Coordinates of C-alpha atoms in Angstrom, one line a residue:
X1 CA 0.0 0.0 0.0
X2 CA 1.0 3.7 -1.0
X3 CA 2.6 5.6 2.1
X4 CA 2.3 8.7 0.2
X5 CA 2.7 11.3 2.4
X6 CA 3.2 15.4 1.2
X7 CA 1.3 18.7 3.0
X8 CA -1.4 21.4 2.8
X9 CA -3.7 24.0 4.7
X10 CA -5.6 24.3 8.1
X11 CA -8.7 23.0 9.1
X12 CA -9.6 23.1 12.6
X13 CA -12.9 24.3 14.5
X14 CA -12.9 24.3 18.2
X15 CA -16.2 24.7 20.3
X16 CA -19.8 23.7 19.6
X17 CA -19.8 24.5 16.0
X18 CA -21.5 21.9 14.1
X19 CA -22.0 19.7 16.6
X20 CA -25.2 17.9 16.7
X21 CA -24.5 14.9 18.8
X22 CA -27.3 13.5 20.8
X23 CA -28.9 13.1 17.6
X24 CA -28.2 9.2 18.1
X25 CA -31.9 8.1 17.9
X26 CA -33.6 10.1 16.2
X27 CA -31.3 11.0 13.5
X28 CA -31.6 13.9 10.7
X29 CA -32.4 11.9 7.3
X30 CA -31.2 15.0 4.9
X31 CA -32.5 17.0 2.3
X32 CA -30.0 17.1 -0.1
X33 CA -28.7 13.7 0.0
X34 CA -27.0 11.3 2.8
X35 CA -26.9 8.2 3.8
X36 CA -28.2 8.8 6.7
X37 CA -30.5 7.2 5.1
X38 CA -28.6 4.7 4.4
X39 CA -27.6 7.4 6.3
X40 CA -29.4 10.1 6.5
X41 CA -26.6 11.6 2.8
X42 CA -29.2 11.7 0.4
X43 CA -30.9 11.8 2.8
X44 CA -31.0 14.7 4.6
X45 CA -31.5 16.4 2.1
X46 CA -28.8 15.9 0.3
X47 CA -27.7 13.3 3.0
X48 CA -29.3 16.2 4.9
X49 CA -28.5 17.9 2.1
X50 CA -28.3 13.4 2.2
X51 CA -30.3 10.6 4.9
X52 CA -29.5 10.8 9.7
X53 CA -30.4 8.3 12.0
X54 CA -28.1 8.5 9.7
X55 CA -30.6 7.1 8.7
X56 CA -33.3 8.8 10.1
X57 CA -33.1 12.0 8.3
X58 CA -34.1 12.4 4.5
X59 CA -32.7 14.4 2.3
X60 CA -33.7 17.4 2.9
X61 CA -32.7 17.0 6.3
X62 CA -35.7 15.4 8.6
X63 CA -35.8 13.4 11.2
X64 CA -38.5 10.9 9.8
X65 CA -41.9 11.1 12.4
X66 CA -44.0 8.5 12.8
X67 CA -46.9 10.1 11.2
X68 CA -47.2 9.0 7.1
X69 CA -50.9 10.3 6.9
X70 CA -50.8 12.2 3.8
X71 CA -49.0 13.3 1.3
X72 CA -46.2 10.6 -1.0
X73 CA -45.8 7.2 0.2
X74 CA -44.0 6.7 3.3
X75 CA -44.2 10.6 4.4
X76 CA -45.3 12.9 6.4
X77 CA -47.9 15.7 6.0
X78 CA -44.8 17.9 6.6
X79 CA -41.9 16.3 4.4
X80 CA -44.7 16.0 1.9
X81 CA -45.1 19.5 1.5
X82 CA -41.5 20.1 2.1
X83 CA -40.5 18.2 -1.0
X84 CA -43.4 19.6 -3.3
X85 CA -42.0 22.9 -2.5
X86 CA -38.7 21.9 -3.6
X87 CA -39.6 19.9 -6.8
X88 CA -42.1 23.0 -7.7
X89 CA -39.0 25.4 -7.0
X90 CA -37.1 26.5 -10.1
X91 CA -34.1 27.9 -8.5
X92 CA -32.2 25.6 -5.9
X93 CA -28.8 24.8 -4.9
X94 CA -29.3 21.6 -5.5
X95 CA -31.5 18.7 -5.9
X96 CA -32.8 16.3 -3.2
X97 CA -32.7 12.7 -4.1
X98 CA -36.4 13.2 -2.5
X99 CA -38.0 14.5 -5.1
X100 CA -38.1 12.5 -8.1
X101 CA -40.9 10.3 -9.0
X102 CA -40.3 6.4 -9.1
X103 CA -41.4 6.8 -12.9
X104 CA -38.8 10.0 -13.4
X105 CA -35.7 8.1 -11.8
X106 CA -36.1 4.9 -13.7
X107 CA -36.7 6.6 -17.2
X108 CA -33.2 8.9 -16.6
X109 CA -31.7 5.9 -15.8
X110 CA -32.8 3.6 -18.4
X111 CA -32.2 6.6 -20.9
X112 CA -28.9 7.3 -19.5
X113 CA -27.1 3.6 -18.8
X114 CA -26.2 3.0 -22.1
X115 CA -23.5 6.0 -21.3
X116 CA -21.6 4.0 -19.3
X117 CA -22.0 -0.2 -20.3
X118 CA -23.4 -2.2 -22.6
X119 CA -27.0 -2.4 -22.0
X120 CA -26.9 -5.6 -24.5
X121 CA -25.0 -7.4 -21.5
X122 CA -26.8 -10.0 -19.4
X123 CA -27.7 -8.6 -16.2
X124 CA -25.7 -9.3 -12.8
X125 CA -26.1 -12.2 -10.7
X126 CA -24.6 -12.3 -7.2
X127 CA -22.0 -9.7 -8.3
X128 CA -20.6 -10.3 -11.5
X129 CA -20.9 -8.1 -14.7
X130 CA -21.8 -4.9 -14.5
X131 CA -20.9 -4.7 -10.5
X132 CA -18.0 -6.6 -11.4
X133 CA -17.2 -3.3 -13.9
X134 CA -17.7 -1.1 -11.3
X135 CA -15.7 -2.7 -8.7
X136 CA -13.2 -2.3 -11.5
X137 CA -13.3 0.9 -12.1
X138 CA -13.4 2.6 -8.2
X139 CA -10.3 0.5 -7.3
X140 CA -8.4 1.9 -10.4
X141 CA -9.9 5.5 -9.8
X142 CA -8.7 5.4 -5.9
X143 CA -5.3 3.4 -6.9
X144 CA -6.2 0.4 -5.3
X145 CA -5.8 -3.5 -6.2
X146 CA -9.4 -4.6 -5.4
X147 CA -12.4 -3.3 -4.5
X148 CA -16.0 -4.6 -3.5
X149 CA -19.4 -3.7 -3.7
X150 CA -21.5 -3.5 -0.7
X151 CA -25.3 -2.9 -0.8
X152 CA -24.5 -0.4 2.2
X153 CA -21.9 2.0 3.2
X154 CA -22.8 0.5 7.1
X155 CA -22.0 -2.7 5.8
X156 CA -18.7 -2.1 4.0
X157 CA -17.7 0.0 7.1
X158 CA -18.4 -2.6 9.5
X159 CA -16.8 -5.5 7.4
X160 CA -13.9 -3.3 6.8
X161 CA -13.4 -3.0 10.5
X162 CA -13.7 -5.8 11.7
X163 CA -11.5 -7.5 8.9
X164 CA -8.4 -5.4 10.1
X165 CA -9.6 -6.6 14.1
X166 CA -9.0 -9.9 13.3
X167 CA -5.4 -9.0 11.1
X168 CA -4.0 -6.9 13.8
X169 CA -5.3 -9.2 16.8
X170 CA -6.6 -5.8 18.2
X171 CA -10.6 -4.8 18.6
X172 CA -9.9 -1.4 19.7
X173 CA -10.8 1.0 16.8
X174 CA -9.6 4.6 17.5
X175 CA -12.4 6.9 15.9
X176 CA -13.8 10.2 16.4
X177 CA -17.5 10.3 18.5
X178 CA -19.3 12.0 15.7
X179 CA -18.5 9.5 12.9
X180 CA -21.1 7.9 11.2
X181 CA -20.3 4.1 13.2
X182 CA -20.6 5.7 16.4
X183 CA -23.7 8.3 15.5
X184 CA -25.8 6.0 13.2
X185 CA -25.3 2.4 13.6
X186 CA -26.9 1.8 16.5
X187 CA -23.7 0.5 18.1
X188 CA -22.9 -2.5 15.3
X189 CA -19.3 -2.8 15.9
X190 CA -19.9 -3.4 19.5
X191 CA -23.0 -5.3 19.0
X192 CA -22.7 -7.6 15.8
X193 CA -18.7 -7.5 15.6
X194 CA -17.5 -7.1 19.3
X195 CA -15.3 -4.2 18.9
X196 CA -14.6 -1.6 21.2
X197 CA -14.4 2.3 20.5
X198 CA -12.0 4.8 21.9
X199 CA -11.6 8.7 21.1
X200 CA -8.7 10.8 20.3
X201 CA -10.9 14.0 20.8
X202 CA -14.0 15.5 21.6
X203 CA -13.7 18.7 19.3
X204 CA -15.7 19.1 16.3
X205 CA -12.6 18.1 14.0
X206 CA -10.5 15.4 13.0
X207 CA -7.8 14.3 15.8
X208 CA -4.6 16.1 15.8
X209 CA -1.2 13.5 15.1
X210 CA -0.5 14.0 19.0
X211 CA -3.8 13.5 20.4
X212 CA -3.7 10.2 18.4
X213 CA 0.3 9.3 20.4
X214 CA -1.9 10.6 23.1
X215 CA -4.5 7.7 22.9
X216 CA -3.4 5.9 26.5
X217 CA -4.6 2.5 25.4
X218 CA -2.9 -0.1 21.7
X219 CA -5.6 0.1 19.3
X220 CA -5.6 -1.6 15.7
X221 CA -7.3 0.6 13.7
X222 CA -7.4 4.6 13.3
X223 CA -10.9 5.1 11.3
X224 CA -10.9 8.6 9.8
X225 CA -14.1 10.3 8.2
X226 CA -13.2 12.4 5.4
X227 CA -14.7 14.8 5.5
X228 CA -16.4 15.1 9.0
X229 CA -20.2 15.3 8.1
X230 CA -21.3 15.7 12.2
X231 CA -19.0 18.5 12.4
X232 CA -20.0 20.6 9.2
X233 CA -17.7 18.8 6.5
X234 CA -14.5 19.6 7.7
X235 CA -10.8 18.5 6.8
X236 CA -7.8 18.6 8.1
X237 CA -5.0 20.1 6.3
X238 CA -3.1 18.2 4.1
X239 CA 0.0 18.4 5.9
X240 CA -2.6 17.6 9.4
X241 CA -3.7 14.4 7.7
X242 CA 0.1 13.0 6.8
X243 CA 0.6 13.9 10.2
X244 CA -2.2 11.3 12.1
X245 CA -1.2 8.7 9.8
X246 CA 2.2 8.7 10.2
X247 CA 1.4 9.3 14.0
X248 CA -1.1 5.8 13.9
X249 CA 2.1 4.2 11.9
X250 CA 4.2 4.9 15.0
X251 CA 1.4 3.3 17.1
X252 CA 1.0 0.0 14.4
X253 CA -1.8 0.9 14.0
X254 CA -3.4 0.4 10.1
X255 CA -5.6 3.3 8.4
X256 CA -9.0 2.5 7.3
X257 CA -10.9 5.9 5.8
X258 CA -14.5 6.9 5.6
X259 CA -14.6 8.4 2.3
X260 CA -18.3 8.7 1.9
X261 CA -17.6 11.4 0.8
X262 CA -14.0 11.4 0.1
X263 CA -14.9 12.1 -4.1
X264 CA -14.9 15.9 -3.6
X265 CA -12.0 16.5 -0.9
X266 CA -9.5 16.7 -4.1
X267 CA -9.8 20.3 -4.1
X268 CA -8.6 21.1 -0.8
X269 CA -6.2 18.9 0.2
X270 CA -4.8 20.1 -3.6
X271 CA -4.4 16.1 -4.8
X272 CA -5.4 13.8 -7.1
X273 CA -7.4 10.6 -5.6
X274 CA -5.2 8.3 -5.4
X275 CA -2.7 10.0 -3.9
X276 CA -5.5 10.6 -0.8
X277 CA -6.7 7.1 -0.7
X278 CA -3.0 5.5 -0.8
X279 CA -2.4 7.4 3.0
X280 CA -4.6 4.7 4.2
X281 CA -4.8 1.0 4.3
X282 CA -8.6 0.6 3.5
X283 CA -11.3 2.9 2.0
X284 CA -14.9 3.0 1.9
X285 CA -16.9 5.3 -0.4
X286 CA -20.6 5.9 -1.4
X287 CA -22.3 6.1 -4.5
X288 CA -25.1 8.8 -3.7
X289 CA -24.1 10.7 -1.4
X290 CA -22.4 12.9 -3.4
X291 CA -22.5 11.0 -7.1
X292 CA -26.0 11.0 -7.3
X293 CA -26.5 6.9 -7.6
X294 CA -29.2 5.1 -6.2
X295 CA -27.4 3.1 -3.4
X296 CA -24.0 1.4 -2.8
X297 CA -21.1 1.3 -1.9
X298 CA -17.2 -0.1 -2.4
X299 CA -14.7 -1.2 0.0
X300 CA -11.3 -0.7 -1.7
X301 CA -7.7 -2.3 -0.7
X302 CA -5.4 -4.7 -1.0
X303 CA -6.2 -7.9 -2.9
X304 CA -6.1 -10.2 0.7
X305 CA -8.8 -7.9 2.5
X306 CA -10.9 -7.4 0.0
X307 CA -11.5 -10.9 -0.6
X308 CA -12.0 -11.2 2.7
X309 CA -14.5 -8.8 3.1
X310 CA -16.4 -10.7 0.3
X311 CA -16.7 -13.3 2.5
X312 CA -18.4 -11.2 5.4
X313 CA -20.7 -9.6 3.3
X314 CA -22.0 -13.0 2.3
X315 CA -22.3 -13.5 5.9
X316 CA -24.1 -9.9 6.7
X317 CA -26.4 -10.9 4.2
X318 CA -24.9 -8.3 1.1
X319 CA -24.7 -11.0 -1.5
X320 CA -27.4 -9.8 -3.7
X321 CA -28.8 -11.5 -6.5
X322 CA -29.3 -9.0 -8.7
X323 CA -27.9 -5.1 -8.1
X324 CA -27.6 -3.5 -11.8
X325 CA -29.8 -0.8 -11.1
X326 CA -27.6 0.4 -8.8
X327 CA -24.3 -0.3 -10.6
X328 CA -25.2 1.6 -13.3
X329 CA -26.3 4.6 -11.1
X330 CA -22.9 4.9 -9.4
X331 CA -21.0 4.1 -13.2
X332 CA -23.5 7.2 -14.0
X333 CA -22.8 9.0 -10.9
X334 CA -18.6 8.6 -11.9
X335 CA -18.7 9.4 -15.3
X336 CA -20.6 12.5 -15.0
X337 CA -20.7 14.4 -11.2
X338 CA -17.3 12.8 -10.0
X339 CA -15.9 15.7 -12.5
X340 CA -18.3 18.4 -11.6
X341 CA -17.3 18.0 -7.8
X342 CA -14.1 20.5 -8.4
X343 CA -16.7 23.4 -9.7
X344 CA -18.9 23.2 -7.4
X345 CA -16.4 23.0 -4.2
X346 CA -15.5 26.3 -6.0
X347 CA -18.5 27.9 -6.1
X348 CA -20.0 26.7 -2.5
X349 CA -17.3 29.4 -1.1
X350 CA -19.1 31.7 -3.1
X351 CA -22.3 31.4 -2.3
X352 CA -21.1 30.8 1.4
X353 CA -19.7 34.3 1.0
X354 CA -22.6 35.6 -0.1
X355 CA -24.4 34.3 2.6
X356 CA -22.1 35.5 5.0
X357 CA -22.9 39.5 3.2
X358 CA -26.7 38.9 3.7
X359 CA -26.7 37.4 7.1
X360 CA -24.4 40.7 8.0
X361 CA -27.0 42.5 7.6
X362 CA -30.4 41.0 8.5
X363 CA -29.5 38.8 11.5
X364 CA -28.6 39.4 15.0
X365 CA -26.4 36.6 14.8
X366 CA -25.4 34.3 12.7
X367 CA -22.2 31.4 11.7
X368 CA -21.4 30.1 8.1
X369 CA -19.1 26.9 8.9
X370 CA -16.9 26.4 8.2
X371 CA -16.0 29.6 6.2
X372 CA -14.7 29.0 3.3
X373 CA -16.4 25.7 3.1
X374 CA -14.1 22.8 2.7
X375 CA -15.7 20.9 -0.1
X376 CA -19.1 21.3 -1.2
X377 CA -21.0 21.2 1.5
X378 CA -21.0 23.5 5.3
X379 CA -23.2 24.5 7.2
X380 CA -25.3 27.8 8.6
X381 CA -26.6 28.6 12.2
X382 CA -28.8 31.1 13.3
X383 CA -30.7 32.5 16.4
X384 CA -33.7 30.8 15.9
X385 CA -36.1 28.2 16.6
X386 CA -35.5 25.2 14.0
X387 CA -39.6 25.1 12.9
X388 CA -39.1 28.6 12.8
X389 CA -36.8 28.7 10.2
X390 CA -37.8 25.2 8.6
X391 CA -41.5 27.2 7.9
X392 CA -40.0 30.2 6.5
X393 CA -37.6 28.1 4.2
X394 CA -41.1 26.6 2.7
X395 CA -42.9 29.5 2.6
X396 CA -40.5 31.0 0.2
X397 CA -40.1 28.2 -2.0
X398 CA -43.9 28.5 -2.2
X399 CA -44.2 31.8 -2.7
X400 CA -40.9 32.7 -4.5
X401 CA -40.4 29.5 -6.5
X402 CA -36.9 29.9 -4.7
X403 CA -35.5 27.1 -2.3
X404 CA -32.5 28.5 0.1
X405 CA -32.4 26.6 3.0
X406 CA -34.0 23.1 3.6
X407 CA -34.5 21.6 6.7
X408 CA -33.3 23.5 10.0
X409 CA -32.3 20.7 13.1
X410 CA -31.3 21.9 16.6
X411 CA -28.2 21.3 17.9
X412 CA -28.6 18.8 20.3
X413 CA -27.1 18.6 23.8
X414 CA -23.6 19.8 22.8
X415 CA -25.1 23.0 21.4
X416 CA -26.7 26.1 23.1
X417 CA -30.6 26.3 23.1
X418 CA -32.3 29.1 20.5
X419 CA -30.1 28.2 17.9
X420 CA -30.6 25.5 15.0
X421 CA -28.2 24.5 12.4
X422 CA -28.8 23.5 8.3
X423 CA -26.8 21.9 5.7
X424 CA -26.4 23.7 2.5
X425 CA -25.1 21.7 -0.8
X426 CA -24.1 23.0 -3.9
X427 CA -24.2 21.0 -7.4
X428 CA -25.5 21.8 -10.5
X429 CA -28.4 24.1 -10.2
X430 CA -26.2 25.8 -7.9
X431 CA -24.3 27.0 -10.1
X432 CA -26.4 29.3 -11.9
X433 CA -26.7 31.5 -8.4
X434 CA -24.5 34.7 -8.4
X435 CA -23.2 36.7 -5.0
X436 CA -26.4 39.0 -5.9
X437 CA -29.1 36.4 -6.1
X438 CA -28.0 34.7 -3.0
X439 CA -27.8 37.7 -1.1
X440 CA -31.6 38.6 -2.0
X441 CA -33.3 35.0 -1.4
X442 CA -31.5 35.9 2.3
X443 CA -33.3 39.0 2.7
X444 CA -36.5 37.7 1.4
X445 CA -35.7 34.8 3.5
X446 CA -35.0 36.4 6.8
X447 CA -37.6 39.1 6.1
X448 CA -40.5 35.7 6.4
X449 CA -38.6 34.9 9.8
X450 CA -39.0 38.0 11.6
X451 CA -41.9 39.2 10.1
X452 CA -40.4 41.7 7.8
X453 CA -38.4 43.2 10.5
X454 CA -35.2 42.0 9.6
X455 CA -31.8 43.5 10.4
X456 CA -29.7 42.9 13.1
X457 CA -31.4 44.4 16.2
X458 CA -32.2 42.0 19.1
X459 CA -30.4 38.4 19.4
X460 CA -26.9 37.7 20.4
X461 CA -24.8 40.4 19.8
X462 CA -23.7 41.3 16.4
X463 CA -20.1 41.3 16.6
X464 CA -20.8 37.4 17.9
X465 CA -21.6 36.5 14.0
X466 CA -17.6 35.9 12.8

């Protein structure tokens, strides 16, 4: 395995910001795409902005309730109207995998495969063919010499860890407390593998190469999510990352990342993929998160674990007879938005500078984190109730045709009360946003939360917003 190592900028953020842990059980699904349905990454909305209890939340960021009375299958009143608003909206920042139709997703995709393989091929059984293509092509694209499908990124993770358990002799994975294993798993490694957890740090941020010599106990593994979705999508610098690897080295300790999102960290750590990926020993990375796909995963490594972990995901049940649909997503997903993520990364430190000018002046308080944005994705606090603020975010998609903001979450425990936090994505649609437009959907939008008396009066004190 590649022991690349080389350097880059600074990415720490101390205190509460972005922390939203407590959120164990009842987890933000996303509106704008994550997991967290299978996470809450597409979830959210789009993971929150994607899926949280992990896989709780949708994609445009709710905690699912129990209440499906009305409105599309399997939602509530509530997300029902949420997602009508922002399908009927015809400016966004980007699109929640919420809001397609069954009908619309499986004509684009039956229009679009033929792209990307050869729809006259027979399709998959138990993970040959196409899946087989696509194994293929992520272990060449992350510089690996194998790679795996896994029906789940939950799944890949856990088999990942507890492969390297049983080839280091050590259970103890070293791990941050607002990764996705510890948040939105409801405690698997413990439970189905029998692995134990310890923490580097409590800050909102990757561990630091000393607190990681710091650890007082061996552990096997160092598990590191890049970026840190619970946190606001942060990275270390380049030079920070080398760093706790080497640091983990010196404890013989192996390297196994969460890359869920690791496609569109390229841009600020200033190198190419593989270069990234071959700092660790193992990688895992999702297909729609941030690509777009339908579901999926790949566990990537060397030929010996990988084969391995084939063998647990036959015995967690992820030998599926049939998976094409998603294959071809994620083949899709690579082809196309893999490239794109560079230009949008760009242009989310735009319009997070232009939310930063319109927040100046109509809130009494306000955070953009982190600022600039590491990758495509960050996060925005303000002084408010969450329904609050989730109702005026509706209201002007309704009225306006313009969707800002999504879903707003409180902090949890960690943060301080009156205060809610939202993920904002930026792909495509994005795009087509300039400083000025951004700036004026935040006045319209903070004029529908105070009742047209926005400005900065009242609140936390101004001076409190940097």
């Amino acid at each position: 395995m590649s022991d690349a190592r080389d350097d880059e900028t600074d990415g720490r953020h101390e205190g509460w910001d972005g922390v939203r842990q407590g959120d164990r059980d009842g987890v933000r699904d996303e509106d704008g795409g994550d997991d967290r349905g299978e996470d809450r990454e597409g979830a959210r909305d789009d993971d929150r902005s994607e899926g949280r209890d992990e896989d709780r939340r949708d994609e445009g960021g709710d905690v699912r309730d129990d209440d499906h009375g009305g409105g599309r299958s399997g939602m509530s009143a509530a997300k029902a109207r949420r997602v009508a608003a922002w399908r009927a909206s015809g400016k966004v920042l980007w699109r929640s995998p919420a809001e397609p139709t069954l009908g619309e997703r499986l004509t684009a995709l039956a229009r679009d495969a033929g792209a990307v393989h050869d729809l006259t091929d027979r399709a998959d059984m138990y993970g040959d063919g196409v899946v087989e293509a696509l194994e293929r092509r992520v272990a060449g694209l992350l510089g690996f010499p194998a790679a795996a499908f896994f029906p789940s990124g939950t799944m890949a993770q856990q088999v990942a860890l507890r492969c390297w358990a049983g080839r280091t002799g050590n259970p103890l994975v070293a791990l941050h407390p607002q990764s996705h294993p510890v948040q939105h798993e409801r405690d698997a490694l413990s439970v189905v593998s029998g692995l134990r957890t310890v923490h580097a740090t409590q800050a909102p941020r990757l561990p630091t190469a000393d607190e990681v010599r710091g650890l007082d106990e061996p552990f096997g593994t160092l598990m590191l999510e890049l970026p840190l979705r619970e946190a606001g999508f942060v990275l270390p610098s380049w030079e920070e990352l080398v760093d706790v690897v080497d640091a983990a080295r010196e404890r013989d300790a192996v390297v196994h990342v969460d890359g869920a999102r690791l496609w569109e960290c390229a841009p600020w750590f200033g190198r190419e993929l593989p270069e990234i990926a071959g700092l660790a020993d193992s990688v895992y990375v999702s297909f729609y998160k941030s690509l777009g796909g339908l579901s999926g995963a790949a566990l990537a490594g060397p030929e010996e674990l990988v084969e391995e972990a084939r063998a647990w995901r036959h015995r967690y049940g992820g030998q599926v007879f049939q998976q094409f649909p998603a294959a071809l997503a994620a083949l899709l997903g690579l082809e196309r938005e893999l490239p794109r993520l560079p230009s949008y990364a760009a242009h989310a430190r735009v319009v997070a500078a232009a939310l930063r000018d319109g927040l100046a002046e109509t809130a009494p308080w306000f955070r953009v984190h982190p600022d600039p944005p590491h990758t495509h994705q960050f996060t925005v606090w303000l002084p408010y109730e969450a329904d609050v603020l989730t109702e005026a975010a509706v209201r002007q998609a309704e009225d306006t045709g313009v969707t800002l903001f999504r879903t707003w979450f409180a902090p949890g425990p960690a943060g301080p009360p009156g205060v809610a936090v939202t993920e904002v994505s930026v792909t495509a649609p994005g795009l087509e946003w300039s400083r000025e437009d951004v700036v004026e959907a935040v006045r319209d939008f903070m004029a529908r939360v105070t009742g047209g008396r926005a400005g900065r009066d009242g609140g936390l004190s101004p001076a409190q917003h940097a």
